[in-house]
Coordinates of C-alpha atoms in Angstrom, one line a residue:
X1 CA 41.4 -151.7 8.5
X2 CA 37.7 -153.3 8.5
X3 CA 34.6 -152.1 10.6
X4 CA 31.9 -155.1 10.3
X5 CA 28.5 -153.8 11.7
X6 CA 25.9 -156.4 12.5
X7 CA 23.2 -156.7 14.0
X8 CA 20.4 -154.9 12.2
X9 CA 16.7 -156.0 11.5
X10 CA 13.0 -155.2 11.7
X11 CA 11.4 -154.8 14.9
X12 CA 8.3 -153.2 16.3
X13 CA 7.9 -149.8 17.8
X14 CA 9.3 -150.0 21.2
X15 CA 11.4 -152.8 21.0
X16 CA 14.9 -153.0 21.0
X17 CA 18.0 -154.2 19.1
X18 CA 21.6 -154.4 20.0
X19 CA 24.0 -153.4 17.0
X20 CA 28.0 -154.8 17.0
X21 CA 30.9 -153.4 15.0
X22 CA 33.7 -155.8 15.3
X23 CA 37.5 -153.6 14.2
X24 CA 40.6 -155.5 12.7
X25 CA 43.4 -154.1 11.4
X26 CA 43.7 -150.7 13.8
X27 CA 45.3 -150.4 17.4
X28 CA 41.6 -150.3 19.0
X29 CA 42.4 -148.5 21.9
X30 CA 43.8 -145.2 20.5
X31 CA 40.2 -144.7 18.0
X32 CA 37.5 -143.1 19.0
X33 CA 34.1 -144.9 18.3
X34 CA 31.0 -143.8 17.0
X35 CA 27.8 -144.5 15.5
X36 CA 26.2 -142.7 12.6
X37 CA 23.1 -143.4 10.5
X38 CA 21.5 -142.4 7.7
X39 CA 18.0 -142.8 6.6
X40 CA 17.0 -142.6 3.5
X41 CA 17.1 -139.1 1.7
X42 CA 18.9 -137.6 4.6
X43 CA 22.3 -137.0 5.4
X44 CA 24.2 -139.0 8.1
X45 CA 24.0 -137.6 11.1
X46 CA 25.5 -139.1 14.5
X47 CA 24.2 -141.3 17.0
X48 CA 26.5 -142.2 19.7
X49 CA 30.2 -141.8 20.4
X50 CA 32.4 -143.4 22.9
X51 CA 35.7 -141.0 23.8
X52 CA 38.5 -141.2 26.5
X53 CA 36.0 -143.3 28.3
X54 CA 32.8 -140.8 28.2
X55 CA 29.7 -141.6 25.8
X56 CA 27.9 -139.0 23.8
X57 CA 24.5 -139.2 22.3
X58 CA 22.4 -137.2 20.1
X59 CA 19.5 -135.9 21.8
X60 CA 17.3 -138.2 19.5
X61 CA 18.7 -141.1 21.0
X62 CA 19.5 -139.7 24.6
X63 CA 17.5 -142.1 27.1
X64 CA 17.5 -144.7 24.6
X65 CA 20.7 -145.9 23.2
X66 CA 23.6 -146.9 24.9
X67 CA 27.2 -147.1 23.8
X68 CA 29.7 -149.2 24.7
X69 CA 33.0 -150.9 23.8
X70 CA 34.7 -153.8 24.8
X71 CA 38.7 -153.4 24.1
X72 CA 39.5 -157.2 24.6
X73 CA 37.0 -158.0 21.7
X74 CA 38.3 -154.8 19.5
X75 CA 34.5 -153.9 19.5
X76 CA 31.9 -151.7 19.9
X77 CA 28.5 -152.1 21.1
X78 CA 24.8 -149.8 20.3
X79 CA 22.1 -151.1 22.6
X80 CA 18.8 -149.5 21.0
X81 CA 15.8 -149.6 23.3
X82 CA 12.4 -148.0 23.1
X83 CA 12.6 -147.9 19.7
X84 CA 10.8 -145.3 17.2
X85 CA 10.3 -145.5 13.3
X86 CA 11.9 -142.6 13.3
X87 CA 15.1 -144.7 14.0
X88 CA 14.9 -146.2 10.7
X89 CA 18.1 -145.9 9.3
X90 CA 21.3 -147.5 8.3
X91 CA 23.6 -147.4 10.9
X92 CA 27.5 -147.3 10.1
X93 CA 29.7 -147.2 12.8
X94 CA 33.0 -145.5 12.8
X95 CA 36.8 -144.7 14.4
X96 CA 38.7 -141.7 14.5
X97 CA 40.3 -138.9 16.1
X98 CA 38.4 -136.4 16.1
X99 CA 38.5 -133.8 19.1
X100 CA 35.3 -133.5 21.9
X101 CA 33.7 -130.4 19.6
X102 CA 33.9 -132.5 16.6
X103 CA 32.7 -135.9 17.8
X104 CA 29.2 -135.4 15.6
X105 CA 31.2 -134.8 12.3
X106 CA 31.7 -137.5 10.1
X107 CA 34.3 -136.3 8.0
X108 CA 36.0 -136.7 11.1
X109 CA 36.6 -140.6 11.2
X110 CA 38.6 -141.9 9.2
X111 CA 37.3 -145.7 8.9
X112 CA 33.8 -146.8 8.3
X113 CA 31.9 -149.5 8.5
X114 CA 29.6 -151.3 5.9
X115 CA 26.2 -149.8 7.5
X116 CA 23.6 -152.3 9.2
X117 CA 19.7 -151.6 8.2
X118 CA 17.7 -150.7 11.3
X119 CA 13.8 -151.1 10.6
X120 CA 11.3 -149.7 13.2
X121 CA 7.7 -150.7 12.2
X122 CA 4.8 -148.6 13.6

């Protein structure tokens, strides 16, 4: 199983970036997607998730990010707008199984991707 991110860069406050995770390997359409991130000196913490055809978001994001997927293509999209230097982060994303209540868990995905740096510049 691979997980490629791309996708990342620097970009002003209030600009936007589109991140791509391309799967191989897995049956695509029975995972569950998500995006984490993880800036430095923090733990990851969860973005976005795409699940039975509903989205989640983190109420950082909420308003801002969208995720999507694209099953022909086996991948999965993270359109970042209006973005913060908060948002600075390396951004994995990830499949799984994990049920609704434990979408926001990372030990709950079982594949991973190499992490895309994200650089918002004030």
């Amino acid at each position: 199983v691979q997980l490629q991110a791309s996708g990342g860069g620097l970009v002003q406050a209030g600009g936007s970036l589109r991140l791509s995770c391309a799967a191989s390997g897995l049956t695509f359409y029975s995972y569950h997607m998500a995006w984490f991130r993880q800036a430095p000196g923090k733990e990851r913490e969860f973005v976005a998730a795409f699940k039975g055809g509903s989205t989640y978001y983190s109420d950082a994001v909420k308003g801002r990010f969208t995720i999507s997927r694209d099953s022909a293509k086996n991948a999965v999209y993270l359109q970042m707008n209006s973005l913060k230097p908060e948002d600075t982060a390396v951004y994995y994303c990830a499949a799984g199984r994990p049920i609704t209540s434990a979408l926001k868990t990372p030990n709950q995905y079982a594949f991973w991707g190499q992490g895309t740096l994200v650089t918002v510049s004030s």
